[in-house]
Amino acid sequence: MTGTLTFTMIKPDAVEANNIGPILAMINKAGFKIEAMKYMRLTREQAGQFYAVHKERPFFGELTEYMSSGPIVAVVLRKNNAVADFRELIGATDPSKAAEGTIRKLFAKSIAANAVHGSDSDKNALAEADFFFSQLERF
Ligand code: UDP
Ligand code: MG
């Protein structure tokens, strides 16, 4: 087992638009291995726990409402330099600023409904993976 971990969610807008398959294909093509995956719906409270670092931000209410509005796919990924390489694959938070060919440029609807999550550090990747998955669900 080589490399490091990152955590992603395929967000409700991308699930609704039938883009689970195309997004997972891009992730695999970029060299990420899937270590854990589940299809589920977050409660508003769980979305708030996941995004607790943003609870003072003006968009927190909208974000937690949106993230609990429909099912998501939660995925733990492994690759060398996983966090930084995954952020490059997904592109900027605001899809209008995301580079051509990135997941958010291709699939995001707006700055809130931006198709995917990506961890911002190795430490947060581990914490986010542990939030969603037990050891028995990781391979
Ligand atoms: N978000 C939003 N409005 C903003 C900034 C962020 O709705 O002005 C949402 C968006 O869904 C984003 C999430 O909050 O993905 C977390 O924000 P962050 O700054 O951590 O962006 P990310 O790490 O997802 O690129
Ligand atoms: Mg972030």
mmCIF file of N, CA and C and ligand atoms in Angstrom:
data_model
loop_
_atom_site.group_PDB
_atom_site.id
_atom_site.type_symbol
_atom_site.label_atom_id
_atom_site.label_comp_id
_atom_site.label_asym_id
_atom_site.label_seq_id
_atom_site.Cartn_x
_atom_site.Cartn_y
_atom_site.Cartn_z
ATOM 1 N N MET A 1 0.855 -1.198 0.000
ATOM 2 C CA MET A 1 0.000 0.000 0.000
ATOM 3 C C MET A 1 0.890 1.247 0.000
ATOM 4 N N THR A 2 0.893 1.969 -1.083
ATOM 5 C CA THR A 2 1.729 3.168 -1.143
ATOM 6 C C THR A 2 0.855 4.406 -1.275
ATOM 7 N N GLY A 3 1.472 5.547 -1.056
ATOM 8 C CA GLY A 3 0.776 6.807 -1.254
ATOM 9 C C GLY A 3 0.095 7.306 0.005
ATOM 10 N N THR A 4 -0.743 8.325 -0.187
ATOM 11 C CA THR A 4 -1.461 8.959 0.917
ATOM 12 C C THR A 4 -2.947 8.997 0.571
ATOM 13 N N LEU A 5 -3.744 9.417 1.553
ATOM 14 C CA LEU A 5 -5.201 9.400 1.368
ATOM 15 C C LEU A 5 -5.764 10.786 1.099
ATOM 16 N N THR A 6 -6.870 10.799 0.368
ATOM 17 C CA THR A 6 -7.727 11.974 0.360
ATOM 18 C C THR A 6 -9.162 11.476 0.443
ATOM 19 N N PHE A 7 -10.072 12.384 0.754
ATOM 20 C CA PHE A 7 -11.482 12.023 0.871
ATOM 21 C C PHE A 7 -12.285 12.901 -0.085
ATOM 22 N N THR A 8 -13.255 12.283 -0.777
ATOM 23 C CA THR A 8 -14.123 13.067 -1.651
ATOM 24 C C THR A 8 -15.579 12.690 -1.441
ATOM 25 N N MET A 9 -16.454 13.603 -1.761
ATOM 26 C CA MET A 9 -17.873 13.283 -1.923
ATOM 27 C C MET A 9 -18.284 13.736 -3.321
ATOM 28 N N ILE A 10 -19.073 12.897 -3.982
ATOM 29 C CA ILE A 10 -19.800 13.355 -5.163
ATOM 30 C C ILE A 10 -21.083 13.951 -4.612
ATOM 31 N N LYS A 11 -21.243 15.261 -4.810
ATOM 32 C CA LYS A 11 -22.282 16.032 -4.123
ATOM 33 C C LYS A 11 -23.656 15.865 -4.794
ATOM 34 N N PRO A 12 -24.740 16.282 -4.098
ATOM 35 C CA PRO A 12 -26.097 16.026 -4.605
ATOM 36 C C PRO A 12 -26.361 16.503 -6.035
ATOM 37 N N ASP A 13 -25.783 17.623 -6.452
ATOM 38 C CA ASP A 13 -26.041 18.101 -7.826
ATOM 39 C C ASP A 13 -25.493 17.130 -8.860
ATOM 40 N N ALA A 14 -24.328 16.570 -8.602
ATOM 41 C CA ALA A 14 -23.691 15.668 -9.568
ATOM 42 C C ALA A 14 -24.369 14.302 -9.569
ATOM 43 N N VAL A 15 -24.853 13.866 -8.394
ATOM 44 C CA VAL A 15 -25.617 12.615 -8.330
ATOM 45 C C VAL A 15 -26.913 12.780 -9.125
ATOM 46 N N GLU A 16 -27.611 13.885 -8.871
ATOM 47 C CA GLU A 16 -28.896 14.171 -9.538
ATOM 48 C C GLU A 16 -28.739 14.225 -11.064
ATOM 49 N N ALA A 17 -27.607 14.737 -11.510
ATOM 50 C CA ALA A 17 -27.361 14.884 -12.958
ATOM 51 C C ALA A 17 -26.792 13.605 -13.593
ATOM 52 N N ASN A 18 -26.810 12.488 -12.847
ATOM 53 C CA ASN A 18 -26.289 11.206 -13.369
ATOM 54 C C ASN A 18 -24.807 11.250 -13.702
ATOM 55 N N ASN A 19 -24.048 11.994 -12.911
ATOM 56 C CA ASN A 19 -22.611 12.093 -13.193
ATOM 57 C C ASN A 19 -21.721 11.298 -12.227
ATOM 58 N N ILE A 20 -22.304 10.357 -11.459
ATOM 59 C CA ILE A 20 -21.456 9.516 -10.600
ATOM 60 C C ILE A 20 -20.448 8.754 -11.461
ATOM 61 N N GLY A 21 -20.923 8.102 -12.500
ATOM 62 C CA GLY A 21 -20.056 7.262 -13.341
ATOM 63 C C GLY A 21 -18.939 8.048 -13.998
ATOM 64 N N PRO A 22 -19.273 9.121 -14.723
ATOM 65 C CA PRO A 22 -18.208 9.913 -15.362
ATOM 66 C C PRO A 22 -17.184 10.466 -14.377
ATOM 67 N N ILE A 23 -17.627 10.886 -13.195
ATOM 68 C CA ILE A 23 -16.676 11.444 -12.211
ATOM 69 C C ILE A 23 -15.770 10.336 -11.669
ATOM 70 N N LEU A 24 -16.339 9.174 -11.322
ATOM 71 C CA LEU A 24 -15.488 8.069 -10.844
ATOM 72 C C LEU A 24 -14.510 7.635 -11.935
ATOM 73 N N ALA A 25 -14.941 7.663 -13.188
ATOM 74 C CA ALA A 25 -14.034 7.283 -14.291
ATOM 75 C C ALA A 25 -12.854 8.241 -14.366
ATOM 76 N N MET A 26 -13.113 9.543 -14.214
ATOM 77 C CA MET A 26 -12.007 10.519 -14.231
ATOM 78 C C MET A 26 -11.055 10.290 -13.060
ATOM 79 N N ILE A 27 -11.625 9.971 -11.906
ATOM 80 C CA ILE A 27 -10.808 9.751 -10.705
ATOM 81 C C ILE A 27 -9.909 8.528 -10.900
ATOM 82 N N ASN A 28 -10.475 7.442 -11.422
ATOM 83 C CA ASN A 28 -9.663 6.241 -11.671
ATOM 84 C C ASN A 28 -8.620 6.497 -12.748
ATOM 85 N N LYS A 29 -9.006 7.194 -13.809
ATOM 86 C CA LYS A 29 -8.073 7.490 -14.902
ATOM 87 C C LYS A 29 -6.886 8.322 -14.417
ATOM 88 N N ALA A 30 -7.128 9.156 -13.409
ATOM 89 C CA ALA A 30 -6.051 9.993 -12.859
ATOM 90 C C ALA A 30 -5.144 9.215 -11.896
ATOM 91 N N GLY A 31 -5.437 7.943 -11.683
ATOM 92 C CA GLY A 31 -4.516 7.108 -10.907
ATOM 93 C C GLY A 31 -4.876 6.907 -9.449
ATOM 94 N N PHE A 32 -6.068 7.364 -9.039
ATOM 95 C CA PHE A 32 -6.498 7.160 -7.648
ATOM 96 C C PHE A 32 -7.125 5.780 -7.494
ATOM 97 N N LYS A 33 -6.783 5.109 -6.400
ATOM 98 C CA LYS A 33 -7.394 3.825 -6.030
ATOM 99 C C LYS A 33 -8.509 4.085 -5.028
ATOM 100 N N ILE A 34 -9.627 3.393 -5.169
ATOM 101 C CA ILE A 34 -10.729 3.532 -4.219
ATOM 102 C C ILE A 34 -10.485 2.624 -3.015
ATOM 103 N N GLU A 35 -10.386 3.242 -1.833
ATOM 104 C CA GLU A 35 -10.134 2.479 -0.599
ATOM 105 C C GLU A 35 -11.431 2.205 0.164
ATOM 106 N N ALA A 36 -12.431 3.065 -0.026
ATOM 107 C CA ALA A 36 -13.742 2.878 0.605
ATOM 108 C C ALA A 36 -14.746 3.708 -0.173
ATOM 109 N N MET A 37 -16.016 3.227 -0.206
ATOM 110 C CA MET A 37 -17.035 3.999 -0.927
ATOM 111 C C MET A 37 -18.425 3.649 -0.408
ATOM 112 N N LYS A 38 -19.293 4.665 -0.268
ATOM 113 C CA LYS A 38 -20.704 4.387 0.040
ATOM 114 C C LYS A 38 -21.624 5.460 -0.540
ATOM 115 N N TYR A 39 -22.850 5.009 -0.834
ATOM 116 C CA TYR A 39 -23.907 5.860 -1.377
ATOM 117 C C TYR A 39 -24.891 6.090 -0.239
ATOM 118 N N MET A 40 -25.117 7.331 0.134
ATOM 119 C CA MET A 40 -25.904 7.611 1.337
ATOM 120 C C MET A 40 -26.427 9.049 1.290
ATOM 121 N N ARG A 41 -27.327 9.351 2.223
ATOM 122 C CA ARG A 41 -27.806 10.735 2.344
ATOM 123 C C ARG A 41 -27.486 11.242 3.740
ATOM 124 N N LEU A 42 -26.884 12.423 3.803
ATOM 125 C CA LEU A 42 -26.554 13.046 5.080
ATOM 126 C C LEU A 42 -27.782 13.743 5.644
ATOM 127 N N THR A 43 -27.948 13.712 6.967
ATOM 128 C CA THR A 43 -28.913 14.596 7.609
ATOM 129 C C THR A 43 -28.304 16.004 7.628
ATOM 130 N N ARG A 44 -29.152 16.990 7.899
ATOM 131 C CA ARG A 44 -28.658 18.369 8.012
ATOM 132 C C ARG A 44 -27.616 18.463 9.130
ATOM 133 N N GLU A 45 -27.873 17.747 10.216
ATOM 134 C CA GLU A 45 -26.947 17.760 11.347
ATOM 135 C C GLU A 45 -25.598 17.136 10.978
ATOM 136 N N GLN A 46 -25.627 16.031 10.267
ATOM 137 C CA GLN A 46 -24.371 15.389 9.844
ATOM 138 C C GLN A 46 -23.595 16.285 8.876
ATOM 139 N N ALA A 47 -24.323 16.958 7.975
ATOM 140 C CA ALA A 47 -23.653 17.885 7.046
ATOM 141 C C ALA A 47 -22.989 19.016 7.846
ATOM 142 N N GLY A 48 -23.666 19.481 8.883
ATOM 143 C CA GLY A 48 -23.111 20.525 9.746
ATOM 144 C C GLY A 48 -21.875 20.060 10.503
ATOM 145 N N GLN A 49 -21.885 18.798 10.945
ATOM 146 C CA GLN A 49 -20.702 18.241 11.628
ATOM 147 C C GLN A 49 -19.528 18.149 10.652
ATOM 148 N N PHE A 50 -19.803 17.661 9.447
ATOM 149 C CA PHE A 50 -18.734 17.500 8.463
ATOM 150 C C PHE A 50 -18.098 18.844 8.123
ATOM 151 N N TYR A 51 -18.937 19.874 7.967
ATOM 152 C CA TYR A 51 -18.451 21.198 7.568
ATOM 153 C C TYR A 51 -18.320 22.147 8.763
ATOM 154 N N ALA A 52 -18.119 21.587 9.963
ATOM 155 C CA ALA A 52 -18.064 22.412 11.183
ATOM 156 C C ALA A 52 -17.050 23.554 11.100
ATOM 157 N N VAL A 53 -15.949 23.352 10.366
ATOM 158 C CA VAL A 53 -14.942 24.437 10.255
ATOM 159 C C VAL A 53 -15.523 25.682 9.588
ATOM 160 N N HIS A 54 -16.604 25.509 8.836
ATOM 161 C CA HIS A 54 -17.197 26.651 8.116
ATOM 162 C C HIS A 54 -18.398 27.240 8.847
ATOM 163 N N LYS A 55 -18.625 26.855 10.137
ATOM 164 C CA LYS A 55 -19.921 27.219 10.725
ATOM 165 C C LYS A 55 -20.128 28.707 10.938
ATOM 166 N N GLU A 56 -19.047 29.491 10.964
ATOM 167 C CA GLU A 56 -19.216 30.948 11.077
ATOM 168 C C GLU A 56 -19.313 31.640 9.714
ATOM 169 N N ARG A 57 -19.160 30.896 8.634
ATOM 170 C CA ARG A 57 -19.166 31.515 7.296
ATOM 171 C C ARG A 57 -20.602 31.809 6.860
ATOM 172 N N PRO A 58 -20.791 32.855 6.048
ATOM 173 C CA PRO A 58 -22.160 33.239 5.652
ATOM 174 C C PRO A 58 -22.887 32.162 4.845
ATOM 175 N N PHE A 59 -22.118 31.282 4.192
ATOM 176 C CA PHE A 59 -22.758 30.275 3.348
ATOM 177 C C PHE A 59 -23.065 28.960 4.076
ATOM 178 N N PHE A 60 -22.799 28.891 5.405
ATOM 179 C CA PHE A 60 -22.938 27.630 6.142
ATOM 180 C C PHE A 60 -24.360 27.051 6.067
ATOM 181 N N GLY A 61 -25.368 27.896 6.248
ATOM 182 C CA GLY A 61 -26.758 27.422 6.224
ATOM 183 C C GLY A 61 -27.132 26.844 4.873
ATOM 184 N N GLU A 62 -26.787 27.573 3.832
ATOM 185 C CA GLU A 62 -27.064 27.121 2.464
ATOM 186 C C GLU A 62 -26.302 25.823 2.165
ATOM 187 N N LEU A 63 -25.049 25.773 2.629
ATOM 188 C CA LEU A 63 -24.198 24.604 2.362
ATOM 189 C C LEU A 63 -24.763 23.340 3.012
ATOM 190 N N THR A 64 -25.177 23.440 4.276
ATOM 191 C CA THR A 64 -25.664 22.237 4.958
ATOM 192 C C THR A 64 -27.044 21.832 4.429
ATOM 193 N N GLU A 65 -27.846 22.807 4.044
ATOM 194 C CA GLU A 65 -29.147 22.486 3.436
ATOM 195 C C GLU A 65 -28.930 21.745 2.117
ATOM 196 N N TYR A 66 -28.031 22.291 1.310
ATOM 197 C CA TYR A 66 -27.733 21.678 0.017
ATOM 198 C C TYR A 66 -27.129 20.276 0.168
ATOM 199 N N MET A 67 -26.168 20.129 1.084
ATOM 200 C CA MET A 67 -25.468 18.841 1.213
ATOM 201 C C MET A 67 -26.367 17.743 1.792
ATOM 202 N N SER A 68 -27.501 18.141 2.393
ATOM 203 C CA SER A 68 -28.444 17.141 2.899
ATOM 204 C C SER A 68 -29.687 17.040 2.011
ATOM 205 N N SER A 69 -29.645 17.671 0.822
ATOM 206 C CA SER A 69 -30.836 17.735 -0.042
ATOM 207 C C SER A 69 -31.046 16.476 -0.873
ATOM 208 N N GLY A 70 -30.051 15.603 -0.927
ATOM 209 C CA GLY A 70 -30.162 14.378 -1.721
ATOM 210 C C GLY A 70 -28.958 13.511 -1.448
ATOM 211 N N PRO A 71 -28.936 12.304 -2.031
ATOM 212 C CA PRO A 71 -27.825 11.394 -1.752
ATOM 213 C C PRO A 71 -26.492 11.888 -2.294
ATOM 214 N N ILE A 72 -25.445 11.404 -1.647
ATOM 215 C CA ILE A 72 -24.068 11.687 -2.058
ATOM 216 C C ILE A 72 -23.317 10.351 -2.161
ATOM 217 N N VAL A 73 -22.160 10.380 -2.807
ATOM 218 C CA VAL A 73 -21.261 9.230 -2.776
ATOM 219 C C VAL A 73 -20.010 9.664 -2.016
ATOM 220 N N ALA A 74 -19.710 8.971 -0.921
ATOM 221 C CA ALA A 74 -18.520 9.263 -0.113
ATOM 222 C C ALA A 74 -17.432 8.271 -0.500
ATOM 223 N N VAL A 75 -16.220 8.783 -0.722
ATOM 224 C CA VAL A 75 -15.148 7.925 -1.244
ATOM 225 C C VAL A 75 -13.808 8.289 -0.592
ATOM 226 N N VAL A 76 -13.083 7.269 -0.151
ATOM 227 C CA VAL A 76 -11.697 7.450 0.295
ATOM 228 C C VAL A 76 -10.783 6.994 -0.837
ATOM 229 N N LEU A 77 -9.820 7.840 -1.168
ATOM 230 C CA LEU A 77 -8.936 7.589 -2.313
ATOM 231 C C LEU A 77 -7.479 7.530 -1.875
ATOM 232 N N ARG A 78 -6.713 6.705 -2.569
ATOM 233 C CA ARG A 78 -5.281 6.592 -2.270
ATOM 234 C C ARG A 78 -4.457 6.813 -3.544
ATOM 235 N N LYS A 79 -3.372 7.565 -3.373
ATOM 236 C CA LYS A 79 -2.443 7.849 -4.475
ATOM 237 C C LYS A 79 -1.233 8.559 -3.882
ATOM 238 N N ASN A 80 -0.128 8.562 -4.580
ATOM 239 C CA ASN A 80 0.973 9.435 -4.154
ATOM 240 C C ASN A 80 0.495 10.877 -4.223
ATOM 241 N N ASN A 81 0.795 11.668 -3.188
ATOM 242 C CA ASN A 81 0.444 13.096 -3.198
ATOM 243 C C ASN A 81 -1.062 13.315 -3.408
ATOM 244 N N ALA A 82 -1.863 12.466 -2.749
ATOM 245 C CA ALA A 82 -3.304 12.406 -3.041
ATOM 246 C C ALA A 82 -4.025 13.741 -2.846
ATOM 247 N N VAL A 83 -3.774 14.432 -1.735
ATOM 248 C CA VAL A 83 -4.541 15.657 -1.452
ATOM 249 C C VAL A 83 -4.325 16.704 -2.543
ATOM 250 N N ALA A 84 -3.066 17.015 -2.824
ATOM 251 C CA ALA A 84 -2.764 18.070 -3.809
ATOM 252 C C ALA A 84 -3.170 17.644 -5.221
ATOM 253 N N ASP A 85 -2.884 16.390 -5.577
ATOM 254 C CA ASP A 85 -3.241 15.936 -6.935
ATOM 255 C C ASP A 85 -4.754 15.918 -7.131
ATOM 256 N N PHE A 86 -5.490 15.588 -6.064
ATOM 257 C CA PHE A 86 -6.951 15.563 -6.210
ATOM 258 C C PHE A 86 -7.502 16.978 -6.334
ATOM 259 N N ARG A 87 -6.933 17.926 -5.571
ATOM 260 C CA ARG A 87 -7.396 19.316 -5.693
ATOM 261 C C ARG A 87 -7.135 19.825 -7.115
ATOM 262 N N GLU A 88 -6.037 19.384 -7.700
ATOM 263 C CA GLU A 88 -5.759 19.794 -9.086
ATOM 264 C C GLU A 88 -6.788 19.173 -10.052
ATOM 265 N N LEU A 89 -7.145 17.920 -9.816
ATOM 266 C CA LEU A 89 -8.120 17.237 -10.682
ATOM 267 C C LEU A 89 -9.502 17.873 -10.583
ATOM 268 N N ILE A 90 -9.892 18.356 -9.389
ATOM 269 C CA ILE A 90 -11.249 18.906 -9.248
ATOM 270 C C ILE A 90 -11.330 20.373 -9.651
ATOM 271 N N GLY A 91 -10.255 21.144 -9.519
ATOM 272 C CA GLY A 91 -10.290 22.557 -9.897
ATOM 273 C C GLY A 91 -10.798 23.455 -8.784
ATOM 274 N N ALA A 92 -10.863 24.743 -9.059
ATOM 275 C CA ALA A 92 -11.213 25.756 -8.056
ATOM 276 C C ALA A 92 -12.630 25.562 -7.515
ATOM 277 N N THR A 93 -12.842 26.034 -6.281
ATOM 278 C CA THR A 93 -14.149 25.948 -5.618
ATOM 279 C C THR A 93 -15.254 26.544 -6.483
ATOM 280 N N ASP A 94 -14.980 27.711 -7.067
ATOM 281 C CA ASP A 94 -15.934 28.383 -7.961
ATOM 282 C C ASP A 94 -15.728 27.840 -9.379
ATOM 283 N N PRO A 95 -16.710 27.112 -9.903
ATOM 284 C CA PRO A 95 -16.498 26.470 -11.220
ATOM 285 C C PRO A 95 -16.181 27.461 -12.341
ATOM 286 N N SER A 96 -16.614 28.720 -12.185
ATOM 287 C CA SER A 96 -16.300 29.700 -13.236
ATOM 288 C C SER A 96 -14.806 30.031 -13.234
ATOM 289 N N LYS A 97 -14.107 29.682 -12.135
ATOM 290 C CA LYS A 97 -12.658 29.910 -12.048
ATOM 291 C C LYS A 97 -11.869 28.609 -12.191
ATOM 292 N N ALA A 98 -12.558 27.498 -12.348
ATOM 293 C CA ALA A 98 -11.874 26.194 -12.441
ATOM 294 C C ALA A 98 -11.242 26.025 -13.819
ATOM 295 N N ALA A 99 -10.068 25.389 -13.843
ATOM 296 C CA ALA A 99 -9.346 25.189 -15.100
ATOM 297 C C ALA A 99 -10.117 24.239 -16.025
ATOM 298 N N GLU A 100 -9.893 24.414 -17.315
ATOM 299 C CA GLU A 100 -10.488 23.523 -18.330
ATOM 300 C C GLU A 100 -10.124 22.074 -18.022
ATOM 301 N N GLY A 101 -11.095 21.191 -18.212
ATOM 302 C CA GLY A 101 -10.810 19.763 -18.046
ATOM 303 C C GLY A 101 -10.904 19.262 -16.620
ATOM 304 N N THR A 102 -11.093 20.177 -15.646
ATOM 305 C CA THR A 102 -11.239 19.732 -14.253
ATOM 306 C C THR A 102 -12.681 19.257 -14.005
ATOM 307 N N ILE A 103 -12.836 18.464 -12.937
ATOM 308 C CA ILE A 103 -14.166 17.905 -12.633
ATOM 309 C C ILE A 103 -15.175 19.016 -12.381
ATOM 310 N N ARG A 104 -14.777 20.031 -11.625
ATOM 311 C CA ARG A 104 -15.737 21.108 -11.351
ATOM 312 C C ARG A 104 -16.053 21.913 -12.609
ATOM 313 N N LYS A 105 -15.060 22.143 -13.459
ATOM 314 C CA LYS A 105 -15.341 22.860 -14.715
ATOM 315 C C LYS A 105 -16.349 22.080 -15.550
ATOM 316 N N LEU A 106 -16.182 20.755 -15.567
ATOM 317 C CA LEU A 106 -17.041 19.929 -16.417
ATOM 318 C C LEU A 106 -18.429 19.720 -15.820
ATOM 319 N N PHE A 107 -18.521 19.592 -14.474
ATOM 320 C CA PHE A 107 -19.769 19.088 -13.891
ATOM 321 C C PHE A 107 -20.442 20.009 -12.878
ATOM 322 N N ALA A 108 -19.740 21.014 -12.321
ATOM 323 C CA ALA A 108 -20.346 21.819 -11.265
ATOM 324 C C ALA A 108 -21.403 22.762 -11.815
ATOM 325 N N LYS A 109 -22.423 23.035 -10.953
ATOM 326 C CA LYS A 109 -23.513 23.937 -11.346
ATOM 327 C C LYS A 109 -23.264 25.357 -10.835
ATOM 328 N N SER A 110 -22.609 25.484 -9.679
ATOM 329 C CA SER A 110 -22.429 26.792 -9.033
ATOM 330 C C SER A 110 -21.355 26.662 -7.959
ATOM 331 N N ILE A 111 -21.028 27.770 -7.297
ATOM 332 C CA ILE A 111 -20.002 27.708 -6.233
ATOM 333 C C ILE A 111 -20.465 26.814 -5.078
ATOM 334 N N ALA A 112 -21.750 26.760 -4.793
ATOM 335 C CA ALA A 112 -22.246 25.873 -3.723
ATOM 336 C C ALA A 112 -22.398 24.443 -4.247
ATOM 337 N N ALA A 113 -23.107 24.315 -5.346
ATOM 338 C CA ALA A 113 -23.356 22.997 -5.950
ATOM 339 C C ALA A 113 -22.223 22.697 -6.931
ATOM 340 N N ASN A 114 -21.053 22.407 -6.339
ATOM 341 C CA ASN A 114 -19.849 22.315 -7.173
ATOM 342 C C ASN A 114 -19.336 20.883 -7.359
ATOM 343 N N ALA A 115 -20.268 19.959 -7.437
ATOM 344 C CA ALA A 115 -20.064 18.571 -7.913
ATOM 345 C C ALA A 115 -19.290 17.653 -6.969
ATOM 346 N N VAL A 116 -18.191 18.142 -6.390
ATOM 347 C CA VAL A 116 -17.354 17.260 -5.563
ATOM 348 C C VAL A 116 -16.723 18.017 -4.398
ATOM 349 N N HIS A 117 -16.429 17.243 -3.353
ATOM 350 C CA HIS A 117 -15.597 17.712 -2.243
ATOM 351 C C HIS A 117 -14.183 17.183 -2.444
ATOM 352 N N GLY A 118 -13.195 17.888 -1.910
ATOM 353 C CA GLY A 118 -11.830 17.356 -1.842
ATOM 354 C C GLY A 118 -11.183 17.824 -0.552
ATOM 355 N N SER A 119 -10.505 16.918 0.173
ATOM 356 C CA SER A 119 -9.829 17.288 1.421
ATOM 357 C C SER A 119 -8.773 18.351 1.154
ATOM 358 N N ASP A 120 -8.481 19.161 2.212
ATOM 359 C CA ASP A 120 -7.486 20.232 2.038
ATOM 360 C C ASP A 120 -6.147 19.940 2.723
ATOM 361 N N SER A 121 -6.025 18.805 3.426
ATOM 362 C CA SER A 121 -4.749 18.446 4.063
ATOM 363 C C SER A 121 -4.764 16.954 4.367
ATOM 364 N N ASP A 122 -3.581 16.381 4.612
ATOM 365 C CA ASP A 122 -3.509 14.958 4.972
ATOM 366 C C ASP A 122 -4.269 14.697 6.271
ATOM 367 N N LYS A 123 -4.118 15.612 7.223
ATOM 368 C CA LYS A 123 -4.779 15.448 8.523
ATOM 369 C C LYS A 123 -6.298 15.445 8.366
ATOM 370 N N ASN A 124 -6.824 16.397 7.595
ATOM 371 C CA ASN A 124 -8.271 16.437 7.389
ATOM 372 C C ASN A 124 -8.759 15.255 6.559
ATOM 373 N N ALA A 125 -7.946 14.780 5.620
ATOM 374 C CA ALA A 125 -8.329 13.598 4.836
ATOM 375 C C ALA A 125 -8.584 12.409 5.758
ATOM 376 N N LEU A 126 -7.701 12.193 6.727
ATOM 377 C CA LEU A 126 -7.871 11.071 7.665
ATOM 378 C C LEU A 126 -9.107 11.281 8.536
ATOM 379 N N ALA A 127 -9.286 12.504 9.018
ATOM 380 C CA ALA A 127 -10.454 12.799 9.873
ATOM 381 C C ALA A 127 -11.751 12.611 9.085
ATOM 382 N N GLU A 128 -11.774 13.055 7.836
ATOM 383 C CA GLU A 128 -12.983 12.931 7.005
ATOM 384 C C GLU A 128 -13.260 11.465 6.667
ATOM 385 N N ALA A 129 -12.212 10.702 6.372
ATOM 386 C CA ALA A 129 -12.382 9.263 6.097
ATOM 387 C C ALA A 129 -12.958 8.568 7.330
ATOM 388 N N ASP A 130 -12.447 8.920 8.518
ATOM 389 C CA ASP A 130 -12.928 8.311 9.765
ATOM 390 C C ASP A 130 -14.359 8.736 10.092
ATOM 391 N N PHE A 131 -14.743 9.934 9.667
ATOM 392 C CA PHE A 131 -16.120 10.409 9.895
ATOM 393 C C PHE A 131 -17.120 9.493 9.184
ATOM 394 N N PHE A 132 -16.759 9.009 8.000
ATOM 395 C CA PHE A 132 -17.685 8.224 7.176
ATOM 396 C C PHE A 132 -17.517 6.713 7.277
ATOM 397 N N PHE A 133 -16.306 6.239 7.552
ATOM 398 C CA PHE A 133 -16.043 4.807 7.394
ATOM 399 C C PHE A 133 -15.387 4.192 8.623
ATOM 400 N N SER A 134 -15.821 2.970 8.954
ATOM 401 C CA SER A 134 -15.131 2.169 9.966
ATOM 402 C C SER A 134 -13.965 1.436 9.294
ATOM 403 N N GLN A 135 -13.067 0.863 10.079
ATOM 404 C CA GLN A 135 -11.944 0.104 9.518
ATOM 405 C C GLN A 135 -12.427 -1.063 8.674
ATOM 406 N N LEU A 136 -13.583 -1.653 9.057
ATOM 407 C CA LEU A 136 -14.117 -2.813 8.313
ATOM 408 C C LEU A 136 -14.562 -2.449 6.907
ATOM 409 N N GLU A 137 -14.734 -1.154 6.640
ATOM 410 C CA GLU A 137 -15.231 -0.711 5.324
ATOM 411 C C GLU A 137 -14.095 -0.205 4.434
ATOM 412 N N ARG A 138 -12.836 -0.391 4.879
ATOM 413 C CA ARG A 138 -11.707 0.172 4.140
ATOM 414 C C ARG A 138 -10.765 -0.920 3.657
ATOM 415 N N PHE A 139 -10.365 -0.826 2.397
ATOM 416 C CA PHE A 139 -9.586 -1.895 1.749
ATOM 417 C C PHE A 139 -8.366 -1.346 1.040
HETATM 418 N N1 UDP B 1 -19.121 27.216 -0.595
HETATM 419 C C1 UDP B 1 -20.197 28.038 -0.883
HETATM 420 N N2 UDP B 1 -19.957 29.382 -1.067
HETATM 421 C C2 UDP B 1 -18.708 29.932 -0.949
HETATM 422 C C3 UDP B 1 -17.625 29.085 -0.657
HETATM 423 C C4 UDP B 1 -17.865 27.737 -0.481
HETATM 424 O O1 UDP B 1 -21.325 27.580 -0.974
HETATM 425 O O2 UDP B 1 -18.563 31.152 -1.117
HETATM 426 C C5 UDP B 1 -19.356 25.778 -0.415
HETATM 427 C C6 UDP B 1 -18.890 24.933 -1.610
HETATM 428 O O3 UDP B 1 -19.787 23.851 -1.767
HETATM 429 C C7 UDP B 1 -17.528 24.473 -1.136
HETATM 430 C C8 UDP B 1 -17.776 24.242 0.358
HETATM 431 O O4 UDP B 1 -18.630 25.319 0.732
HETATM 432 O O5 UDP B 1 -17.108 23.303 -1.821
HETATM 433 C C9 UDP B 1 -16.552 24.261 1.236
HETATM 434 O O6 UDP B 1 -15.826 25.454 1.002
HETATM 435 P P1 UDP B 1 -14.266 25.448 0.829
HETATM 436 O O7 UDP B 1 -13.777 26.860 0.886
HETATM 437 O O8 UDP B 1 -13.655 24.477 1.792
HETATM 438 O O9 UDP B 1 -14.057 24.934 -0.687
HETATM 439 P P2 UDP B 1 -13.479 23.557 -1.263
HETATM 440 O O10 UDP B 1 -12.409 23.089 -0.312
HETATM 441 O O11 UDP B 1 -14.650 22.596 -1.348
HETATM 442 O O12 UDP B 1 -12.950 23.892 -2.620
HETATM 443 MG MG MG B 2 -12.442 22.825 1.728
#
